[in-house]
Short mmCIF file of C-alpha atoms in Angstrom, two decimals:
data_model
loop_
_atom_site.label_atom_id
_atom_site.label_comp_id
_atom_site.label_asym_id
_atom_site.label_seq_id
_atom_site.Cartn_x
_atom_site.Cartn_y
_atom_site.Cartn_z
CA MET A 1 16.34 -50.67 -55.24
CA THR A 2 19.48 -48.60 -54.88
CA GLU A 3 19.29 -44.93 -54.11
CA LYS A 4 21.27 -42.48 -56.16
CA ARG A 5 23.45 -40.34 -54.09
CA THR A 6 24.38 -36.77 -55.04
CA PRO A 7 27.99 -35.66 -54.58
CA VAL A 8 28.71 -33.47 -51.53
CA ALA A 9 30.05 -30.51 -53.57
CA GLU A 10 26.79 -30.55 -55.73
CA ARG A 11 24.62 -30.63 -52.59
CA GLN A 12 26.48 -27.67 -51.12
CA ARG A 13 25.93 -25.68 -54.42
CA GLU A 14 22.18 -26.41 -54.34
CA THR A 15 21.55 -25.75 -50.57
CA GLY A 16 24.31 -23.12 -50.04
CA ALA A 17 25.64 -24.96 -47.00
CA LYS A 18 29.09 -26.13 -46.01
CA ASN A 19 29.91 -28.68 -43.28
CA GLY A 20 26.24 -29.05 -42.46
CA TRP A 21 25.90 -25.30 -41.51
CA PRO A 22 24.13 -22.70 -43.71
CA LEU A 23 26.37 -20.09 -45.15
CA ARG A 24 24.14 -17.28 -44.19
CA PRO A 25 22.20 -17.24 -40.87
CA PRO A 26 18.38 -17.00 -41.11
CA PRO A 27 16.82 -13.45 -40.64
CA ARG A 28 16.54 -12.67 -36.94
CA ILE A 29 13.12 -11.55 -35.58
CA THR A 30 13.71 -8.21 -34.11
CA GLY A 31 10.24 -7.56 -32.62
CA ARG A 32 7.23 -8.03 -34.92
CA ILE A 33 4.19 -6.29 -33.64
CA PRO A 34 0.75 -6.99 -35.13
CA GLY A 35 -1.17 -3.93 -35.81
CA HIS A 36 -0.48 -0.40 -34.98
CA VAL A 37 0.44 0.84 -31.44
CA PRO A 38 0.73 4.32 -30.18
CA GLY A 39 4.11 5.65 -29.77
CA ARG A 40 7.33 5.81 -31.93
CA GLU A 41 7.18 4.41 -35.47
CA SER A 42 10.64 3.08 -35.27
CA VAL A 43 9.56 -0.59 -34.56
CA LEU A 44 11.11 -3.08 -37.02
CA THR A 45 9.23 -5.92 -38.80
CA ARG A 46 10.68 -9.28 -39.63
CA SER A 47 12.33 -7.78 -42.77
CA GLY A 48 13.84 -4.94 -40.88
CA GLU A 49 11.71 -2.23 -42.44
CA PRO A 50 9.91 0.37 -40.19
CA VAL A 51 6.14 -0.07 -39.66
CA LYS A 52 4.25 2.14 -42.17
CA GLY A 53 0.90 3.47 -41.31
CA LYS A 54 -0.85 6.26 -39.38
CA MET A 55 -1.22 6.19 -35.63
CA THR A 56 -4.87 6.31 -34.44
CA GLU A 57 -5.30 8.47 -31.40
CA THR A 58 -8.34 8.79 -29.09
CA PRO A 59 -9.96 12.17 -29.57
CA GLU A 60 -9.85 14.52 -26.69
CA PRO A 61 -13.28 15.02 -24.88
CA LYS A 62 -14.99 18.25 -25.57
CA ASP A 63 -15.62 18.91 -21.95
CA LYS A 64 -14.52 17.52 -18.61
CA LEU A 65 -17.85 15.89 -18.14
CA ASP A 66 -17.22 13.74 -21.14
CA ALA A 67 -13.98 12.37 -19.67
CA ALA A 68 -13.87 8.99 -18.13
CA THR A 69 -14.18 8.99 -14.37
CA VAL A 70 -12.50 5.54 -13.78
CA VAL A 71 -8.86 4.69 -14.32
CA VAL A 72 -8.41 1.62 -16.48
CA ALA A 73 -6.32 -0.96 -14.91
CA ASN A 74 -3.12 -2.34 -16.40
CA GLY A 75 -3.33 -5.53 -18.42
CA PRO A 76 -5.07 -6.76 -21.64
CA GLU A 77 -8.72 -5.97 -21.75
CA ASP A 78 -9.72 -9.30 -23.30
CA ALA A 79 -7.79 -11.45 -20.69
CA THR A 80 -9.96 -14.17 -19.09
CA LEU A 81 -9.28 -14.11 -15.33
CA ASP A 82 -9.36 -17.41 -13.44
CA TRP A 83 -8.90 -17.06 -9.68
CA ASP A 84 -7.61 -20.61 -9.30
CA ALA A 85 -5.00 -20.05 -12.07
CA VAL A 86 -3.53 -16.82 -10.81
CA ASP A 87 0.26 -16.92 -10.23
CA TRP A 88 0.23 -15.39 -6.83
CA ARG A 89 3.97 -15.58 -6.40
CA ALA A 90 4.45 -13.36 -9.48
CA CYS A 91 1.64 -11.02 -8.34
CA GLU A 92 3.15 -10.51 -4.93
CA ALA A 93 6.59 -10.00 -6.43
CA SER A 94 5.26 -7.32 -8.76
CA VAL A 95 3.55 -5.52 -5.82
CA ARG A 96 6.64 -5.86 -3.63
CA ARG A 97 8.94 -4.40 -6.24
CA LEU A 98 6.62 -1.41 -6.83
CA ARG A 99 6.35 -0.79 -3.12
CA GLN A 100 10.21 -0.77 -2.86
CA ARG A 101 10.30 1.86 -5.57
CA ILE A 102 7.80 4.04 -3.89
CA PHE A 103 9.84 3.67 -0.56
CA THR A 104 13.05 4.46 -2.25
CA ALA A 105 11.64 7.51 -3.99
CA SER A 106 10.01 8.78 -0.72
CA ARG A 107 13.34 8.22 1.14
CA ALA A 108 15.11 10.34 -1.53
CA GLY A 109 12.51 13.20 -1.30
CA ASP A 110 11.38 12.82 -5.00
CA LEU A 111 7.63 13.58 -4.46
CA ALA A 112 6.85 13.78 -8.15
CA ARG A 113 8.20 10.27 -8.68
CA VAL A 114 6.34 9.02 -5.53
CA ARG A 115 3.03 10.24 -7.01
CA SER A 116 3.81 8.73 -10.37
CA LEU A 117 4.53 5.25 -8.83
CA GLN A 118 1.43 5.51 -6.62
CA LYS A 119 -0.71 6.05 -9.58
CA LEU A 120 0.90 3.06 -11.24
CA MET A 121 0.17 0.99 -8.08
CA LEU A 122 -3.49 2.01 -8.05
CA ARG A 123 -3.80 0.91 -11.66
CA SER A 124 -1.90 -2.34 -11.24
CA ARG A 125 -3.97 -5.55 -11.73
CA ALA A 126 -1.45 -7.41 -9.54
CA ASN A 127 -2.16 -4.97 -6.66
CA THR A 128 -5.91 -5.45 -7.14
CA LEU A 129 -5.61 -9.30 -7.11
CA VAL A 130 -3.47 -9.20 -3.95
CA SER A 131 -5.86 -6.70 -2.37
CA VAL A 132 -8.87 -8.93 -2.98
CA ARG A 133 -7.01 -12.01 -1.79
CA ARG A 134 -6.07 -10.18 1.50
CA VAL A 135 -9.59 -9.10 2.29
CA THR A 136 -11.35 -12.37 1.18
CA GLU A 137 -8.93 -14.97 2.35
CA ARG A 138 -6.44 -13.65 4.92
CA ASN A 139 -8.31 -11.08 7.00
CA ALA A 140 -9.95 -12.23 10.19
CA GLY A 141 -13.20 -10.45 9.23
CA ARG A 142 -13.61 -12.13 5.78
CA LEU A 143 -16.76 -13.81 6.92
CA THR A 144 -18.32 -10.50 8.24
CA ALA A 145 -20.50 -8.54 5.81
CA GLY A 146 -21.15 -4.78 5.77
CA ILE A 147 -24.56 -3.13 5.26
CA ASP A 148 -25.11 -4.81 1.99
CA GLY A 149 -24.78 -8.30 3.48
CA GLU A 150 -22.26 -9.34 0.78
CA VAL A 151 -19.33 -11.68 1.35
CA ALA A 152 -17.04 -13.40 -1.15
CA LEU A 153 -16.39 -17.06 -0.35
CA THR A 154 -16.17 -18.69 -3.85
CA SER A 155 -13.56 -18.26 -6.60
CA LYS A 156 -16.18 -16.75 -8.87
CA ALA A 157 -17.33 -14.17 -6.27
CA LYS A 158 -13.69 -13.15 -5.75
CA ILE A 159 -12.84 -12.70 -9.40
CA ASN A 160 -16.05 -10.74 -9.78
CA LEU A 161 -14.77 -8.33 -7.15
CA VAL A 162 -11.67 -7.85 -9.25
CA ARG A 163 -13.70 -7.11 -12.43
CA ARG A 164 -15.99 -4.69 -10.55
CA MET A 165 -12.94 -2.77 -9.17
CA HIS A 166 -11.39 -2.39 -12.69
CA ARG A 167 -14.38 -2.07 -15.00
CA ASN A 168 -16.83 -0.02 -12.95
CA ALA A 169 -18.05 2.74 -15.13
CA GLU A 170 -19.71 4.84 -12.38
CA PRO A 171 -17.89 7.31 -10.08
CA PHE A 172 -16.72 5.86 -6.74
CA VAL A 173 -19.12 6.30 -3.83
CA ALA A 174 -18.24 5.04 -0.37
CA LEU A 175 -20.99 3.34 1.50
CA PRO A 176 -21.57 3.75 5.26
CA VAL A 177 -19.99 1.21 7.75
CA ARG A 178 -21.95 -1.15 9.87
CA ARG A 179 -21.43 -0.77 13.71
CA VAL A 180 -20.65 -3.92 15.68
CA TYR A 181 -19.31 -4.36 19.20
CA ILE A 182 -16.87 -7.00 20.26
CA PRO A 183 -15.62 -7.73 23.83
CA LYS A 184 -12.63 -5.68 24.87
CA LYS A 185 -9.63 -7.56 25.94
CA GLY A 186 -9.00 -7.39 29.63
CA SER A 187 -12.54 -6.15 30.55
CA LYS A 188 -15.82 -8.09 30.63
CA ALA A 189 -17.98 -5.00 30.84
CA LYS A 190 -16.49 -2.76 28.16
CA ARG A 191 -16.93 -3.49 24.57
CA ARG A 192 -14.98 -2.13 21.56
CA PRO A 193 -16.93 -0.58 18.75
CA LEU A 194 -16.04 -1.59 15.19
CA GLY A 195 -17.01 -0.12 11.82
CA ILE A 196 -17.34 -2.84 9.14
CA PRO A 197 -17.32 -1.48 5.50
CA VAL A 198 -18.83 -3.32 2.64
CA ILE A 199 -16.55 -5.89 1.04
CA LEU A 200 -16.01 -3.80 -2.08
CA ASP A 201 -14.81 -0.87 -0.02
CA ARG A 202 -12.54 -3.12 2.00
CA CYS A 203 -10.87 -4.26 -1.32
CA TYR A 204 -10.50 -0.62 -2.40
CA GLN A 205 -8.96 0.24 0.96
CA ALA A 206 -6.40 -2.57 0.72
CA MET A 207 -5.54 -1.30 -2.76
CA VAL A 208 -5.11 2.24 -1.51
CA ALA A 209 -3.16 1.12 1.52
CA GLY A 210 -0.69 -0.68 -0.77
CA ALA A 211 0.08 2.60 -2.44
CA LEU A 212 0.00 4.80 0.63
CA GLU A 213 1.90 2.71 3.12
CA PRO A 214 5.40 2.56 1.53
CA GLU A 215 5.47 6.32 1.13
CA TRP A 216 5.07 6.87 4.92
CA GLU A 217 7.23 3.96 5.88
CA ALA A 218 10.14 6.05 4.71
CA ARG A 219 9.00 8.85 7.04
CA PHE A 220 7.63 7.19 10.16
CA GLU A 221 9.46 7.58 13.45
CA PRO A 222 12.05 4.96 14.20
CA LYS A 223 10.38 3.92 17.55
CA SER A 224 6.86 3.43 16.27
CA TYR A 225 5.93 -0.17 16.14
CA GLY A 226 2.17 -0.48 15.80
CA PHE A 227 0.47 -1.54 12.54
CA ARG A 228 3.73 -1.54 10.55
CA PRO A 229 5.05 -4.31 8.29
CA GLY A 230 7.83 -6.25 9.78
CA ARG A 231 7.21 -4.84 13.29
CA GLY A 232 5.30 -5.98 16.36
CA CYS A 233 4.71 -5.65 20.02
CA HIS A 234 7.80 -7.59 20.96
CA ASP A 235 9.93 -4.95 19.13
CA ALA A 236 8.32 -2.34 21.36
CA ILE A 237 9.01 -4.46 24.47
CA GLU A 238 12.60 -4.90 23.47
CA ALA A 239 12.99 -1.09 22.92
CA THR A 240 11.54 -0.38 26.36
CA TYR A 241 13.86 -3.00 27.92
CA LYS A 242 16.97 -1.59 26.32
CA THR A 243 16.03 2.04 27.40
CA ALA A 244 15.42 1.08 31.10
CA ARG A 245 17.79 -1.68 31.76
CA GLY A 246 20.75 -1.45 34.20
CA LYS A 247 21.03 -0.58 37.90
CA SER A 248 21.07 3.16 37.31
CA PRO A 249 19.57 4.01 33.95
CA ARG A 250 19.89 7.64 32.87
CA ARG A 251 16.16 7.94 32.09
CA ARG A 252 14.52 6.91 35.33
CA TRP A 253 11.11 8.53 34.83
CA VAL A 254 8.58 6.74 32.79
CA LEU A 255 5.30 8.00 31.50
CA ASP A 256 2.83 5.40 30.32
CA ALA A 257 -0.03 6.90 28.33
CA ASP A 258 -2.95 5.67 26.25
CA LEU A 259 -4.74 7.86 23.78
CA ALA A 260 -8.35 7.33 24.67
CA GLY A 261 -10.55 6.69 21.62
CA ALA A 262 -7.72 7.48 19.20
CA PHE A 263 -9.53 5.98 16.12
CA ASP A 264 -12.69 7.83 17.06
CA ARG A 265 -11.18 11.28 17.70
CA ILE A 266 -8.76 11.81 14.77
CA ALA A 267 -9.52 15.05 13.07
CA HIS A 268 -10.44 14.61 9.40
CA ASN A 269 -8.77 17.84 8.30
CA HIS A 270 -5.58 16.79 9.90
CA ILE A 271 -5.46 13.51 8.01
CA LEU A 272 -6.33 15.04 4.73
CA ALA A 273 -3.72 17.83 5.27
CA MET A 274 -1.11 15.17 5.97
CA LEU A 275 -1.97 13.22 2.78
CA GLY A 276 -1.30 16.18 0.61
CA THR A 277 -1.54 15.36 -3.05
CA PHE A 278 -2.01 11.65 -2.73
CA PRO A 279 -3.80 10.34 -5.82
CA ALA A 280 -6.63 8.53 -3.84
CA ARG A 281 -7.10 11.35 -1.32
CA GLY A 282 -10.72 11.72 -2.42
CA MET A 283 -11.53 8.10 -1.83
CA ILE A 284 -10.05 8.40 1.67
CA GLU A 285 -12.13 11.52 2.34
CA GLN A 286 -15.37 9.72 1.37
CA TRP A 287 -14.53 6.84 3.62
CA LEU A 288 -13.92 9.15 6.53
CA LYS A 289 -17.32 10.91 5.96
CA ALA A 290 -19.41 7.94 4.82
CA GLY A 291 -21.26 7.71 8.18
CA VAL A 292 -22.21 4.75 10.49
CA VAL A 293 -25.34 2.60 10.51
CA GLU A 294 -26.22 1.27 13.90
CA ASN A 295 -29.62 -0.33 14.66
CA GLY A 296 -30.89 0.84 11.34
CA LEU A 297 -30.14 4.43 11.89
CA LEU A 298 -27.53 6.39 9.85
CA SER A 299 -25.38 8.92 11.76
CA ARG A 300 -22.82 11.18 10.31
CA THR A 301 -19.14 10.96 11.13
CA GLU A 302 -17.58 14.40 11.79
CA GLU A 303 -14.28 13.02 13.11
CA GLY A 304 -12.36 9.75 13.55
CA THR A 305 -11.87 6.74 11.30
CA PRO A 306 -13.80 3.46 11.62
CA GLN A 307 -11.86 0.97 13.63
CA GLY A 308 -12.34 -2.03 11.44
CA GLY A 309 -11.39 -0.62 7.98
CA VAL A 310 -8.22 -1.94 6.26
CA VAL A 311 -6.79 1.47 5.75
CA SER A 312 -7.63 2.85 9.17
CA PRO A 313 -4.38 1.64 10.95
CA VAL A 314 -2.28 3.38 8.27
CA LEU A 315 -4.31 6.57 8.73
CA LEU A 316 -3.82 6.42 12.58
CA ASN A 317 -0.04 6.18 12.24
CA ILE A 318 -0.05 9.17 9.73
CA ALA A 319 -2.21 11.27 12.06
CA LEU A 320 0.17 10.47 15.05
CA GLN A 321 3.36 11.16 12.98
CA GLY A 322 5.45 13.92 14.74
CA MET A 323 4.86 12.92 18.34
CA GLU A 324 8.54 12.32 18.90
CA LYS A 325 9.23 15.93 17.76
CA ALA A 326 6.43 17.29 20.08
CA ALA A 327 7.95 15.22 23.00
CA GLY A 328 11.47 16.84 22.42
CA VAL A 329 13.14 13.64 21.06
CA CYS A 330 16.42 14.34 19.34
CA TYR A 331 18.69 12.01 17.42
CA GLN A 332 22.38 12.29 16.67
CA LYS A 333 22.93 13.35 12.94
CA ALA A 334 26.68 12.71 12.57
CA GLY A 335 29.47 10.47 13.91
CA SER A 336 29.64 6.71 14.70
CA HIS A 337 26.33 7.08 16.80
CA ALA A 338 24.30 8.69 13.95
CA GLY A 339 20.56 7.66 14.13
CA LYS A 340 20.69 7.04 17.89
CA THR A 341 18.90 9.01 20.55
CA ALA A 342 20.86 12.10 21.81
CA LYS A 343 22.33 11.84 25.37
CA ASP A 344 20.06 14.28 27.04
CA SER A 345 16.96 13.58 24.93
CA PRO A 346 13.92 11.65 26.21
CA VAL A 347 12.88 8.45 24.44
CA LEU A 348 9.25 7.99 23.16
CA ILE A 349 8.21 4.44 22.24
CA ARG A 350 4.76 4.11 20.58
CA TYR A 351 2.63 1.13 19.67
CA ALA A 352 -0.52 2.39 17.92
CA ASP A 353 -2.26 4.54 20.46
CA ASP A 354 -0.17 3.28 23.42
CA LEU A 355 3.08 5.08 24.21
CA VAL A 356 5.83 5.08 26.86
CA ARG A 357 8.13 8.02 27.45
CA HIS A 358 11.48 7.60 29.25
CA GLU A 359 13.22 10.74 30.45
CA ALA A 360 15.79 11.98 32.97
CA PRO A 361 14.57 13.46 36.36
CA TYR A 362 13.58 17.10 36.21
CA ASP A 363 14.72 19.95 38.63
CA ARG A 364 12.17 21.35 40.90
CA ALA A 365 12.26 24.61 38.95
CA GLU A 366 11.45 22.74 35.80
CA MET A 367 8.74 20.80 37.43
CA LYS A 368 6.66 24.04 38.16
CA GLY A 369 6.29 24.59 34.37
CA LEU A 370 4.90 21.23 33.63
CA ARG A 371 1.19 20.78 33.23
CA ARG A 372 -0.93 17.73 32.76
CA GLY A 373 -3.90 17.41 30.43
CA PRO A 374 -5.65 15.03 28.02
CA VAL A 375 -3.80 14.33 24.72
CA ALA A 376 -6.10 14.48 21.67
CA ALA A 377 -5.08 12.49 18.64
CA GLY A 378 -4.32 14.68 15.71
CA SER A 379 -3.85 17.84 17.68
#
């Protein structure tokens, strides 16, 4: 059976095409949004007409007591989370970009932008996922429980932590830490006290540290190397070697000091004053005053931060910020050597609560004015 063919010109008239291409392009989708969303009403539909309809707004609470006490996290509410299906590379990239933005704003001195970005970090679902992963998979104490005896070893338990952090309808209340003792390195008789928070508080602390750390990384002293990202003890050793090398170094006197019980003696008022208007300042205050449980007895904590918490190293560095200024360290502000230590200035190298001060010899008249005494952290 032969098929009847239609002439080309007749087919073009019927389909409106020429040389196989349509004469008019199909309508382009410019952003069709199902339903109404709060914001401007200039969103276009497929036909190019603006969305028509009234915007629905949540009524304001009549009183402050009616307001929600928990910040809702970013992301769709109906999203089903699967711990084994999380794109960790994308989550860590999102957290890293937000940390860089906080660091840049802090370096520029834009405090309002820093606070806005920190609130965004505290609401970020990616930051919560990364924080839970850090506590339950990467930390050395992931198998150690707090006073509630709870640990998260399975994927289901880890994703439940994420949901509890984001959908908890009750106000945040910090629980006391559990006191444990570990052998102190270099001594068989002495033991180091640790305070182990419950696993939910540890996840919250990791989330808060992710928002607090980049702000202070832009302010920390250049020769501080302890508990800082991208720095370690070998950097402190290298800085000490470069300061004291040579046959006749300018700074011949060396003071090696250790702040005894630095974590246990930090003043709470000093830390809270340094934090200023940080969005999670109230949570940090609760962790500082939560108390310690030892042998079944609860004792209050009037000073110090528990050595064992995720946020404690950051708080220690914040409390010790300004030691270079107190030691008289000066840096060159202009010229080709800008940022380097001034010629007649001492050098202070600090790693957490251990510090080394290099300085030139004093005259005998200057030596009479010096006095020695204990150095209290946060004073």
